[in-house]
Amino acid sequence: MNSHKSQEQGTTHKGEAGNRIRTLVVDDSPNARHAICYFLETQDNIEIVGIASDGRQAIEQVEALSPDLVLMDMQMPEMNGLEATSQLRQRFPDAKVVIVTLYDSPESRSACRDSGAHGFVAKNRLHQDLPEEIHRIFGR
C-alpha cells in the first residue's frame, strides 16, 4: 500500500472541491469488500485508497493512508466496527466514518451514532443510500 499511497499523493488534496474522496473499505468478508469496491468504482467522486478486513487493520490503514472516508462494517473479528469507529474518531477526528452493515435496526443505528459514525448504510441499500450519505457528509 505504501507505493500506492505515494502514487496518490500528488493527485488529490483533502477538502478541495471537485477532487475524489479518498476511501478506505473495511469488511471481513472478501465478497462484501469486492461488492463494495465494485460499486465504488462506478462513482466518479470516489477513489479507493485501501482495504482492511478488521478494525485493527482499519486503524493502521487510516494512520498510513489518511483517507477522507472510511466505509466500516459493523460486525468483524479482532475489533468490531463500532469499537474501531470510536477509536478512529478519537485519534483521527477528520476522518469521516460511515457504517455499512447487514444489521439495519433502530438499535444498530443508535449504536453507530454512539460510536461517532457520521452515517449508516444498510448493505442491501448500498447503491441507493451511499451516494446520498456521501453527498450529505462531503457536499459533493
Tab-separated table of C-alpha atoms in Angstrom, residues 50-103:
chain	number	residue	atom	x	y	z
A	50	GLY	CA	-7.078	0.837	0.667
A	51	ILE	CA	-8.923	-2.093	2.151
A	52	ALA	CA	-8.874	-3.734	5.569
A	53	SER	CA	-10.521	-6.845	6.977
A	54	ASP	CA	-10.947	-5.882	10.643
A	55	GLY	CA	-10.998	-2.893	12.957
A	56	ARG	CA	-7.326	-3.102	13.925
A	57	GLN	CA	-6.255	-3.104	10.283
A	58	ALA	CA	-8.634	-0.187	9.671
A	59	ILE	CA	-6.881	1.926	12.297
A	60	GLU	CA	-3.469	1.036	10.847
A	61	GLN	CA	-4.673	1.886	7.330
A	62	VAL	CA	-6.161	5.220	8.406
A	63	GLU	CA	-2.863	6.125	10.053
A	64	ALA	CA	-0.886	5.134	6.933
A	65	LEU	CA	-3.230	6.436	4.213
A	66	SER	CA	-5.183	9.359	5.736
A	67	PRO	CA	-8.412	8.609	3.847
A	68	ASP	CA	-11.229	11.139	3.756
A	69	LEU	CA	-13.849	8.410	4.193
A	70	VAL	CA	-13.885	5.023	5.919
A	71	LEU	CA	-16.651	2.599	4.978
A	72	MET	CA	-16.744	0.340	8.042
A	73	ASP	CA	-18.513	-2.981	8.517
A	74	MET	CA	-20.099	-3.267	11.956
A	75	GLN	CA	-19.529	-6.961	12.770
A	76	MET	CA	-15.914	-8.127	12.347
A	77	PRO	CA	-13.409	-10.292	14.231
A	78	GLU	CA	-10.453	-8.853	16.183
A	79	MET	CA	-12.111	-5.463	16.666
A	80	ASN	CA	-15.664	-4.734	15.567
A	81	GLY	CA	-16.596	-1.688	13.541
A	82	LEU	CA	-18.170	0.190	16.433
A	83	GLU	CA	-15.036	-0.021	18.589
A	84	ALA	CA	-12.811	0.816	15.609
A	85	THR	CA	-15.015	3.812	14.763
A	86	SER	CA	-14.852	5.075	18.338
A	87	GLN	CA	-11.042	4.824	18.323
A	88	LEU	CA	-10.754	6.405	14.875
A	89	ARG	CA	-12.918	9.353	15.886
A	90	GLN	CA	-10.651	9.956	18.904
A	91	ARG	CA	-7.336	9.553	17.066
A	92	PHE	CA	-8.234	10.915	13.607
A	93	PRO	CA	-11.098	13.385	14.045
A	94	ASP	CA	-11.002	14.500	10.390
A	95	ALA	CA	-11.727	11.011	9.025
A	96	LYS	CA	-15.395	10.515	8.205
A	97	VAL	CA	-16.801	7.071	9.021
A	98	VAL	CA	-19.902	5.510	7.515
A	99	ILE	CA	-21.004	2.164	8.925
A	100	VAL	CA	-22.035	-0.285	6.186
A	101	THR	CA	-23.796	-3.310	7.647
A	102	LEU	CA	-26.325	-6.089	7.199
A	103	TYR	CA	-27.869	-5.256	10.580
